[in-house]
């Protein structure tokens, strides 16, 4: 059995091929080209490299000396394979990163507490998020109540009221966004929980949106799980 027949037999055995046209398809050539290889007793070097790369058989013959044009073809093939593999690895890494990031954000956002209310009187109109597990309130315990009805610590409630009045008196402020840390009373045990809060204010719409998270949450555990 010559080297061409041996290589073709190994490809057929390795992949379970039963017909020569399957081998031709594997190499990306026509069945006629495969017949020419058998007749001439020679396989182009780039195809030998493909078999050596896929099957990892140390007994496969080394590529024979060839022309400059054929060497260029082999080099182009190797470059293309290298680029293809790099792209594949890059896409895989990006996918892993996205999966990890999505999972991290999902776990962090699961602790988000959201309130929407009126700027003018501080009445809460919407509440969503994990209020009961985190703070001991049902959403119905919050809606249609004012911010200062015992939810905030009295000192913090006074600061919020002053800030509210300053914004309402101002003629130049239409929108505002700021971050604060405020104490909010737990609905079940009465203790105050520190909340990191981001406030979005739209004066024209008379609307305040608040996104809060308990800052006693052990964020290290969130990142370790990721």
PDB file of C-alpha atoms in Angstrom:
ATOM      1  CA  UNK A   1       0.000   0.000   0.000  1.00  0.00           C
ATOM      2  CA  UNK A   2       1.533   3.316  -1.052  1.00  0.00           C
ATOM      3  CA  UNK A   3       1.484   6.401   1.151  1.00  0.00           C
ATOM      4  CA  UNK A   4      -1.568   7.921  -0.579  1.00  0.00           C
ATOM      5  CA  UNK A   5      -3.606   4.764  -0.101  1.00  0.00           C
ATOM      6  CA  UNK A   6      -2.456   4.559   3.505  1.00  0.00           C
ATOM      7  CA  UNK A   7      -3.526   8.137   4.255  1.00  0.00           C
ATOM      8  CA  UNK A   8      -6.912   7.659   2.588  1.00  0.00           C
ATOM      9  CA  UNK A   9      -7.435   4.393   4.473  1.00  0.00           C
ATOM     10  CA  UNK A  10      -6.586   6.079   7.777  1.00  0.00           C
ATOM     11  CA  UNK A  11      -9.026   8.914   7.072  1.00  0.00           C
ATOM     12  CA  UNK A  12     -11.773   6.417   6.190  1.00  0.00           C
ATOM     13  CA  UNK A  13     -11.054   4.343   9.285  1.00  0.00           C
ATOM     14  CA  UNK A  14     -10.837   7.347  11.606  1.00  0.00           C
ATOM     15  CA  UNK A  15     -14.099   8.948  10.457  1.00  0.00           C
ATOM     16  CA  UNK A  16     -15.958   5.777   9.517  1.00  0.00           C
ATOM     17  CA  UNK A  17     -16.155   6.683   5.844  1.00  0.00           C
ATOM     18  CA  UNK A  18     -17.232   3.929   3.456  1.00  0.00           C
ATOM     19  CA  UNK A  19     -16.868   5.720   0.139  1.00  0.00           C
ATOM     20  CA  UNK A  20     -14.103   7.667  -1.563  1.00  0.00           C
ATOM     21  CA  UNK A  21     -16.394  10.629  -2.281  1.00  0.00           C
ATOM     22  CA  UNK A  22     -16.667  11.107   1.488  1.00  0.00           C
ATOM     23  CA  UNK A  23     -12.892  11.316   1.676  1.00  0.00           C
ATOM     24  CA  UNK A  24     -12.875  13.826  -1.184  1.00  0.00           C
ATOM     25  CA  UNK A  25     -15.428  15.932   0.680  1.00  0.00           C
ATOM     26  CA  UNK A  26     -13.265  15.763   3.823  1.00  0.00           C
ATOM     27  CA  UNK A  27     -10.297  17.167   1.901  1.00  0.00           C
ATOM     28  CA  UNK A  28     -12.481  19.710   0.121  1.00  0.00           C
ATOM     29  CA  UNK A  29     -11.646  18.380  -3.349  1.00  0.00           C
ATOM     30  CA  UNK A  30     -13.491  16.558  -6.113  1.00  0.00           C
ATOM     31  CA  UNK A  31     -13.491  12.747  -6.412  1.00  0.00           C
ATOM     32  CA  UNK A  32     -11.511  13.215  -9.633  1.00  0.00           C
ATOM     33  CA  UNK A  33      -8.764  15.019  -7.730  1.00  0.00           C
ATOM     34  CA  UNK A  34      -8.655  12.148  -5.248  1.00  0.00           C
ATOM     35  CA  UNK A  35      -8.237   9.699  -8.133  1.00  0.00           C
ATOM     36  CA  UNK A  36      -5.384  11.827  -9.472  1.00  0.00           C
ATOM     37  CA  UNK A  37      -3.629  11.606  -6.113  1.00  0.00           C
ATOM     38  CA  UNK A  38      -3.913   7.826  -6.189  1.00  0.00           C
ATOM     39  CA  UNK A  39      -2.610   7.697  -9.756  1.00  0.00           C
ATOM     40  CA  UNK A  40       0.318  10.029  -9.123  1.00  0.00           C
ATOM     41  CA  UNK A  41       1.065   8.651  -5.647  1.00  0.00           C
ATOM     42  CA  UNK A  42       1.222  12.133  -4.176  1.00  0.00           C
ATOM     43  CA  UNK A  43      -1.022  14.256  -1.915  1.00  0.00           C
ATOM     44  CA  UNK A  44      -0.484  18.032  -1.770  1.00  0.00           C
ATOM     45  CA  UNK A  45       1.321  19.055   1.403  1.00  0.00           C
ATOM     46  CA  UNK A  46      -1.498  21.160   2.851  1.00  0.00           C
ATOM     47  CA  UNK A  47      -3.830  18.151   2.795  1.00  0.00           C
ATOM     48  CA  UNK A  48      -1.248  15.991   4.561  1.00  0.00           C
ATOM     49  CA  UNK A  49      -0.945  18.722   7.198  1.00  0.00           C
ATOM     50  CA  UNK A  50      -4.714  18.667   7.643  1.00  0.00           C
ATOM     51  CA  UNK A  51      -4.707  14.918   8.261  1.00  0.00           C
ATOM     52  CA  UNK A  52      -1.765  15.160  10.655  1.00  0.00           C
ATOM     53  CA  UNK A  53      -3.578  17.939  12.538  1.00  0.00           C
ATOM     54  CA  UNK A  54      -6.922  16.107  12.716  1.00  0.00           C
ATOM     55  CA  UNK A  55      -5.784  12.526  13.320  1.00  0.00           C
ATOM     56  CA  UNK A  56      -2.482  13.134  15.138  1.00  0.00           C
ATOM     57  CA  UNK A  57      -0.909  10.029  13.634  1.00  0.00           C
ATOM     58  CA  UNK A  58       2.864  10.120  13.915  1.00  0.00           C
ATOM     59  CA  UNK A  59       3.188   7.447  11.221  1.00  0.00           C
ATOM     60  CA  UNK A  60       1.764   9.665   8.513  1.00  0.00           C
ATOM     61  CA  UNK A  61       4.403  10.643   5.955  1.00  0.00           C
ATOM     62  CA  UNK A  62       6.004  14.038   6.163  1.00  0.00           C
ATOM     63  CA  UNK A  63       4.975  16.467   3.420  1.00  0.00           C
ATOM     64  CA  UNK A  64       7.277  16.054   0.442  1.00  0.00           C
ATOM     65  CA  UNK A  65       9.440  18.776  -0.966  1.00  0.00           C
ATOM     66  CA  UNK A  66       7.369  20.952  -3.245  1.00  0.00           C
ATOM     67  CA  UNK A  67       7.364  24.027  -5.377  1.00  0.00           C
ATOM     68  CA  UNK A  68       7.395  27.606  -4.123  1.00  0.00           C
ATOM     69  CA  UNK A  69       3.755  27.944  -5.152  1.00  0.00           C
ATOM     70  CA  UNK A  70       2.772  24.872  -3.152  1.00  0.00           C
ATOM     71  CA  UNK A  71       4.750  26.075  -0.140  1.00  0.00           C
ATOM     72  CA  UNK A  72       2.891  29.371  -0.374  1.00  0.00           C
ATOM     73  CA  UNK A  73      -0.396  27.459  -0.418  1.00  0.00           C
ATOM     74  CA  UNK A  74       0.618  25.557   2.713  1.00  0.00           C
ATOM     75  CA  UNK A  75       1.626  28.768   4.480  1.00  0.00           C
ATOM     76  CA  UNK A  76      -1.666  30.416   3.522  1.00  0.00           C
ATOM     77  CA  UNK A  77      -3.525  27.384   4.818  1.00  0.00           C
ATOM     78  CA  UNK A  78      -1.700  27.496   8.156  1.00  0.00           C
ATOM     79  CA  UNK A  79      -2.285  31.235   8.491  1.00  0.00           C
ATOM     80  CA  UNK A  80      -5.990  30.830   7.778  1.00  0.00           C
ATOM     81  CA  UNK A  81      -6.232  27.978  10.279  1.00  0.00           C
ATOM     82  CA  UNK A  82      -4.465  30.082  12.891  1.00  0.00           C
ATOM     83  CA  UNK A  83      -6.835  33.006  12.312  1.00  0.00           C
ATOM     84  CA  UNK A  84      -9.844  30.681  12.414  1.00  0.00           C
ATOM     85  CA  UNK A  85      -8.749  29.154  15.711  1.00  0.00           C
ATOM     86  CA  UNK A  86      -8.030  32.573  17.238  1.00  0.00           C
ATOM     87  CA  UNK A  87     -11.477  33.799  16.219  1.00  0.00           C
ATOM     88  CA  UNK A  88     -13.060  30.675  17.643  1.00  0.00           C
ATOM     89  CA  UNK A  89     -11.241  31.096  20.967  1.00  0.00           C
ATOM     90  CA  UNK A  90     -12.117  34.804  21.058  1.00  0.00           C
ATOM     91  CA  UNK A  91     -15.814  34.086  20.496  1.00  0.00           C
ATOM     92  CA  UNK A  92     -15.755  31.371  23.149  1.00  0.00           C
ATOM     93  CA  UNK A  93     -14.101  33.688  25.683  1.00  0.00           C
ATOM     94  CA  UNK A  94     -16.626  36.426  24.884  1.00  0.00           C
ATOM     95  CA  UNK A  95     -19.482  33.987  25.356  1.00  0.00           C
ATOM     96  CA  UNK A  96     -18.109  32.835  28.716  1.00  0.00           C
ATOM     97  CA  UNK A  97     -17.630  36.448  29.806  1.00  0.00           C
ATOM     98  CA  UNK A  98     -21.185  37.365  28.795  1.00  0.00           C
ATOM     99  CA  UNK A  99     -22.622  34.367  30.607  1.00  0.00           C
ATOM    100  CA  UNK A 100     -20.671  35.252  33.743  1.00  0.00           C
ATOM    101  CA  UNK A 101     -21.600  38.945  33.500  1.00  0.00           C
ATOM    102  CA  UNK A 102     -25.278  38.215  32.911  1.00  0.00           C
ATOM    103  CA  UNK A 103     -25.308  35.863  35.877  1.00  0.00           C
ATOM    104  CA  UNK A 104     -23.564  38.426  38.075  1.00  0.00           C
ATOM    105  CA  UNK A 105     -25.911  41.251  37.094  1.00  0.00           C
ATOM    106  CA  UNK A 106     -28.921  39.004  37.583  1.00  0.00           C
ATOM    107  CA  UNK A 107     -27.833  38.147  41.111  1.00  0.00           C
ATOM    108  CA  UNK A 108     -27.067  41.773  41.982  1.00  0.00           C
ATOM    109  CA  UNK A 109     -30.273  43.076  40.410  1.00  0.00           C
ATOM    110  CA  UNK A 110     -32.271  40.503  42.349  1.00  0.00           C
ATOM    111  CA  UNK A 111     -31.577  42.681  45.421  1.00  0.00           C
ATOM    112  CA  UNK A 112     -32.673  45.925  43.741  1.00  0.00           C
ATOM    113  CA  UNK A 113     -35.484  47.883  45.384  1.00  0.00           C
ATOM    114  CA  UNK A 114     -37.389  50.302  43.153  1.00  0.00           C
ATOM    115  CA  UNK A 115     -39.747  53.142  44.040  1.00  0.00           C
ATOM    116  CA  UNK A 116     -41.540  55.639  41.808  1.00  0.00           C
ATOM    117  CA  UNK A 117     -43.352  58.570  43.342  1.00  0.00           C
ATOM    118  CA  UNK A 118     -44.296  62.229  43.080  1.00  0.00           C
ATOM    119  CA  UNK A 119     -41.756  64.944  43.755  1.00  0.00           C
ATOM    120  CA  UNK A 120     -44.327  67.454  44.968  1.00  0.00           C
ATOM    121  CA  UNK A 121     -45.727  65.505  47.930  1.00  0.00           C
ATOM    122  CA  UNK A 122     -43.477  62.431  48.218  1.00  0.00           C
ATOM    123  CA  UNK A 123     -46.288  59.919  47.692  1.00  0.00           C
ATOM    124  CA  UNK A 124     -45.100  56.519  46.458  1.00  0.00           C
ATOM    125  CA  UNK A 125     -47.036  55.414  43.366  1.00  0.00           C
ATOM    126  CA  UNK A 126     -45.119  52.301  42.323  1.00  0.00           C
ATOM    127  CA  UNK A 127     -42.940  49.782  44.153  1.00  0.00           C
ATOM    128  CA  UNK A 128     -41.129  46.768  42.769  1.00  0.00           C
ATOM    129  CA  UNK A 129     -38.207  44.535  43.573  1.00  0.00           C
ATOM    130  CA  UNK A 130     -37.413  42.254  46.462  1.00  0.00           C
ATOM    131  CA  UNK A 131     -38.904  44.470  49.146  1.00  0.00           C
ATOM    132  CA  UNK A 132     -40.335  41.733  51.331  1.00  0.00           C
ATOM    133  CA  UNK A 133     -37.248  39.526  51.527  1.00  0.00           C
ATOM    134  CA  UNK A 134     -34.845  42.443  51.899  1.00  0.00           C
ATOM    135  CA  UNK A 135     -36.851  44.946  53.935  1.00  0.00           C
ATOM    136  CA  UNK A 136     -39.980  43.179  55.209  1.00  0.00           C
ATOM    137  CA  UNK A 137     -42.545  45.148  53.180  1.00  0.00           C
ATOM    138  CA  UNK A 138     -45.188  44.078  50.728  1.00  0.00           C
ATOM    139  CA  UNK A 139     -45.543  46.453  47.795  1.00  0.00           C
ATOM    140  CA  UNK A 140     -49.003  47.365  49.094  1.00  0.00           C
ATOM    141  CA  UNK A 141     -47.373  48.515  52.348  1.00  0.00           C
ATOM    142  CA  UNK A 142     -45.570  51.231  50.385  1.00  0.00           C
ATOM    143  CA  UNK A 143     -47.865  52.361  47.574  1.00  0.00           C
ATOM    144  CA  UNK A 144     -49.906  55.536  48.285  1.00  0.00           C
ATOM    145  CA  UNK A 145     -47.799  56.307  51.347  1.00  0.00           C
ATOM    146  CA  UNK A 146     -45.367  59.204  51.694  1.00  0.00           C
ATOM    147  CA  UNK A 147     -41.628  58.715  51.923  1.00  0.00           C
ATOM    148  CA  UNK A 148     -41.594  60.361  55.349  1.00  0.00           C
ATOM    149  CA  UNK A 149     -44.290  58.163  56.947  1.00  0.00           C
ATOM    150  CA  UNK A 150     -41.820  56.415  59.194  1.00  0.00           C
ATOM    151  CA  UNK A 151     -39.916  54.623  56.454  1.00  0.00           C
ATOM    152  CA  UNK A 152     -36.758  56.731  56.571  1.00  0.00           C
ATOM    153  CA  UNK A 153     -34.804  57.458  59.730  1.00  0.00           C
ATOM    154  CA  UNK A 154     -36.039  60.856  61.037  1.00  0.00           C
ATOM    155  CA  UNK A 155     -32.673  62.532  60.394  1.00  0.00           C
ATOM    156  CA  UNK A 156     -32.554  61.222  56.834  1.00  0.00           C
ATOM    157  CA  UNK A 157     -36.203  62.093  56.243  1.00  0.00           C
ATOM    158  CA  UNK A 158     -35.439  65.707  57.175  1.00  0.00           C
ATOM    159  CA  UNK A 159     -32.531  65.827  54.722  1.00  0.00           C
ATOM    160  CA  UNK A 160     -34.705  64.382  51.962  1.00  0.00           C
ATOM    161  CA  UNK A 161     -37.460  66.907  52.665  1.00  0.00           C
ATOM    162  CA  UNK A 162     -35.005  69.815  52.526  1.00  0.00           C
ATOM    163  CA  UNK A 163     -33.564  68.561  49.259  1.00  0.00           C
ATOM    164  CA  UNK A 164     -37.078  68.126  47.873  1.00  0.00           C
ATOM    165  CA  UNK A 165     -38.009  71.712  48.755  1.00  0.00           C
ATOM    166  CA  UNK A 166     -34.800  73.122  47.247  1.00  0.00           C
ATOM    167  CA  UNK A 167     -35.480  71.365  43.944  1.00  0.00           C
ATOM    168  CA  UNK A 168     -39.099  72.552  43.860  1.00  0.00           C
ATOM    169  CA  UNK A 169     -38.055  76.154  44.567  1.00  0.00           C
ATOM    170  CA  UNK A 170     -35.364  76.151  41.895  1.00  0.00           C
ATOM    171  CA  UNK A 171     -36.303  77.509  38.485  1.00  0.00           C
ATOM    172  CA  UNK A 172     -33.243  76.161  36.691  1.00  0.00           C
ATOM    173  CA  UNK A 173     -33.394  72.471  37.595  1.00  0.00           C
ATOM    174  CA  UNK A 174     -35.474  70.318  35.266  1.00  0.00           C
ATOM    175  CA  UNK A 175     -33.816  66.975  35.858  1.00  0.00           C
ATOM    176  CA  UNK A 176     -31.433  65.677  38.488  1.00  0.00           C
ATOM    177  CA  UNK A 177     -29.613  62.469  39.314  1.00  0.00           C
ATOM    178  CA  UNK A 178     -27.695  61.853  42.520  1.00  0.00           C
ATOM    179  CA  UNK A 179     -26.619  59.061  44.860  1.00  0.00           C
ATOM    180  CA  UNK A 180     -27.088  58.919  48.611  1.00  0.00           C
ATOM    181  CA  UNK A 181     -26.941  56.513  51.525  1.00  0.00           C
ATOM    182  CA  UNK A 182     -30.047  56.554  53.678  1.00  0.00           C
ATOM    183  CA  UNK A 183     -31.433  54.526  56.590  1.00  0.00           C
ATOM    184  CA  UNK A 184     -34.731  52.721  55.962  1.00  0.00           C
ATOM    185  CA  UNK A 185     -36.696  50.974  58.697  1.00  0.00           C
ATOM    186  CA  UNK A 186     -37.143  47.228  58.284  1.00  0.00           C
ATOM    187  CA  UNK A 187     -40.843  46.419  58.161  1.00  0.00           C
ATOM    188  CA  UNK A 188     -40.610  43.323  60.385  1.00  0.00           C
ATOM    189  CA  UNK A 189     -37.969  43.937  63.047  1.00  0.00           C
ATOM    190  CA  UNK A 190     -37.906  47.750  63.162  1.00  0.00           C
ATOM    191  CA  UNK A 191     -34.142  48.053  62.704  1.00  0.00           C
ATOM    192  CA  UNK A 192     -32.692  50.532  60.224  1.00  0.00           C
ATOM    193  CA  UNK A 193     -30.974  49.154  57.140  1.00  0.00           C
ATOM    194  CA  UNK A 194     -28.449  51.242  55.224  1.00  0.00           C
ATOM    195  CA  UNK A 195     -29.524  51.610  51.599  1.00  0.00           C
ATOM    196  CA  UNK A 196     -27.408  52.819  48.717  1.00  0.00           C
ATOM    197  CA  UNK A 197     -29.863  54.878  46.681  1.00  0.00           C
ATOM    198  CA  UNK A 198     -29.779  56.455  43.237  1.00  0.00           C
ATOM    199  CA  UNK A 199     -32.413  59.157  42.693  1.00  0.00           C
ATOM    200  CA  UNK A 200     -33.681  60.204  39.267  1.00  0.00           C
ATOM    201  CA  UNK A 201     -35.796  63.368  39.381  1.00  0.00           C
ATOM    202  CA  UNK A 202     -37.904  64.825  36.562  1.00  0.00           C
ATOM    203  CA  UNK A 203     -39.377  68.136  37.683  1.00  0.00           C
ATOM    204  CA  UNK A 204     -41.670  68.612  34.678  1.00  0.00           C
ATOM    205  CA  UNK A 205     -43.197  65.159  35.180  1.00  0.00           C
ATOM    206  CA  UNK A 206     -43.320  65.634  38.966  1.00  0.00           C
ATOM    207  CA  UNK A 207     -41.658  62.248  39.266  1.00  0.00           C
ATOM    208  CA  UNK A 208     -38.963  60.643  41.385  1.00  0.00           C
ATOM    209  CA  UNK A 209     -37.502  57.223  40.606  1.00  0.00           C
ATOM    210  CA  UNK A 210     -35.353  55.531  43.236  1.00  0.00           C
ATOM    211  CA  UNK A 211     -33.214  52.430  42.805  1.00  0.00           C
ATOM    212  CA  UNK A 212     -31.808  51.126  46.086  1.00  0.00           C
ATOM    213  CA  UNK A 213     -29.777  48.203  47.387  1.00  0.00           C
ATOM    214  CA  UNK A 214     -28.934  47.183  50.959  1.00  0.00           C
ATOM    215  CA  UNK A 215     -25.255  48.000  51.421  1.00  0.00           C
ATOM    216  CA  UNK A 216     -24.882  45.379  54.142  1.00  0.00           C
ATOM    217  CA  UNK A 217     -25.074  42.813  51.319  1.00  0.00           C
ATOM    218  CA  UNK A 218     -21.802  40.907  51.183  1.00  0.00           C
ATOM    219  CA  UNK A 219     -20.843  41.718  47.592  1.00  0.00           C
ATOM    220  CA  UNK A 220     -17.667  39.649  47.962  1.00  0.00           C
ATOM    221  CA  UNK A 221     -19.829  36.546  48.104  1.00  0.00           C
ATOM    222  CA  UNK A 222     -21.565  37.618  44.905  1.00  0.00           C
ATOM    223  CA  UNK A 223     -18.272  37.937  43.052  1.00  0.00           C
ATOM    224  CA  UNK A 224     -16.849  34.744  44.514  1.00  0.00           C
ATOM    225  CA  UNK A 225     -19.863  32.811  43.221  1.00  0.00           C
ATOM    226  CA  UNK A 226     -19.150  34.198  39.783  1.00  0.00           C
TER     227      UNK A 226
END
